[in-house]
XYZ file of C-alpha atoms in Angstrom:
83
model
C 0.037 0.109 0.015
C 1.263 3.216 -0.713
C 0.494 6.864 0.786
C 0.020 9.696 -1.720
C -1.449 13.238 -1.726
C -3.819 14.132 -4.493
C -2.561 16.600 -7.013
C -5.313 16.656 -10.198
C -7.852 14.469 -11.537
C -7.572 13.122 -15.358
C -10.446 13.554 -17.332
C -11.049 10.900 -20.034
C -14.266 11.014 -22.038
C -13.240 7.585 -23.494
C -12.621 4.333 -21.819
C -13.219 1.045 -20.379
C -17.106 0.446 -19.735
C -16.213 -0.744 -16.644
C -14.598 2.265 -15.862
C -17.464 4.612 -16.595
C -18.474 6.782 -13.791
C -15.003 6.336 -12.067
C -12.876 9.350 -10.943
C -9.471 9.374 -12.075
C -6.756 11.001 -9.679
C -3.172 11.789 -9.669
C -1.373 11.086 -6.722
C 1.997 12.309 -5.869
C 3.785 9.170 -3.942
C 5.143 9.664 -0.659
C 8.248 7.653 0.905
C 9.642 8.142 4.205
C 6.987 10.752 4.978
C 8.249 12.906 2.122
C 6.702 13.477 -1.298
C 8.811 11.843 -3.944
C 8.666 13.157 -7.992
C 6.654 9.835 -8.264
C 3.206 10.191 -9.273
C 0.310 7.566 -9.959
C -2.980 7.579 -12.028
C -5.576 5.856 -9.175
C -9.305 5.135 -9.221
C -11.115 6.480 -6.794
C -13.181 3.220 -5.175
C -15.940 5.277 -3.956
C -14.388 7.292 -0.527
C -14.793 10.554 -1.892
C -11.068 11.838 -2.611
C -10.222 15.468 -3.117
C -7.339 17.240 -4.806
C -4.931 17.970 -1.551
C -5.896 15.020 0.455
C -3.514 12.102 1.695
C -4.798 9.002 0.490
C -3.856 5.346 0.904
C -3.262 3.551 -2.763
C -3.565 -0.134 -3.383
C -1.536 -1.440 -6.421
C -1.534 -4.816 -8.340
C -3.975 -7.054 -8.097
C -5.320 -5.654 -5.154
C -7.050 -2.916 -6.443
C -8.886 -4.763 -9.067
C -10.325 -6.488 -5.287
C -10.728 -2.992 -3.791
C -13.232 -1.897 -7.058
C -15.133 -5.382 -6.099
C -14.864 -7.202 -9.306
C -11.919 -8.995 -10.773
C -12.308 -8.101 -14.917
C -11.462 -4.149 -14.085
C -8.601 -3.347 -15.949
C -6.852 -1.144 -13.241
C -3.321 -1.196 -11.761
C -4.288 1.462 -8.803
C -7.077 2.022 -6.664
C -7.394 5.159 -3.668
C -8.865 2.978 -0.519
C -8.880 5.796 2.253
C -8.327 9.018 2.883
C -5.453 9.838 5.998
C -6.779 12.009 9.053
């Protein structure tokens, strides 16, 4: 699991049918409490995260599980907002 800060959102007018209605966010990754130059595009799993919030991101096959279906083509999913 990764921690990061949402820096923006991605608008996609065409996407896979299973991703229609999903919100794509650009997340700047943190390591050891410090921001890095790494970014990932992640699907919001319904947590309602917004720009500037610190979030938890899961990657790989766990991202598909977070979206509650194994056939969604995604590699990263936002699964929580850090208080």
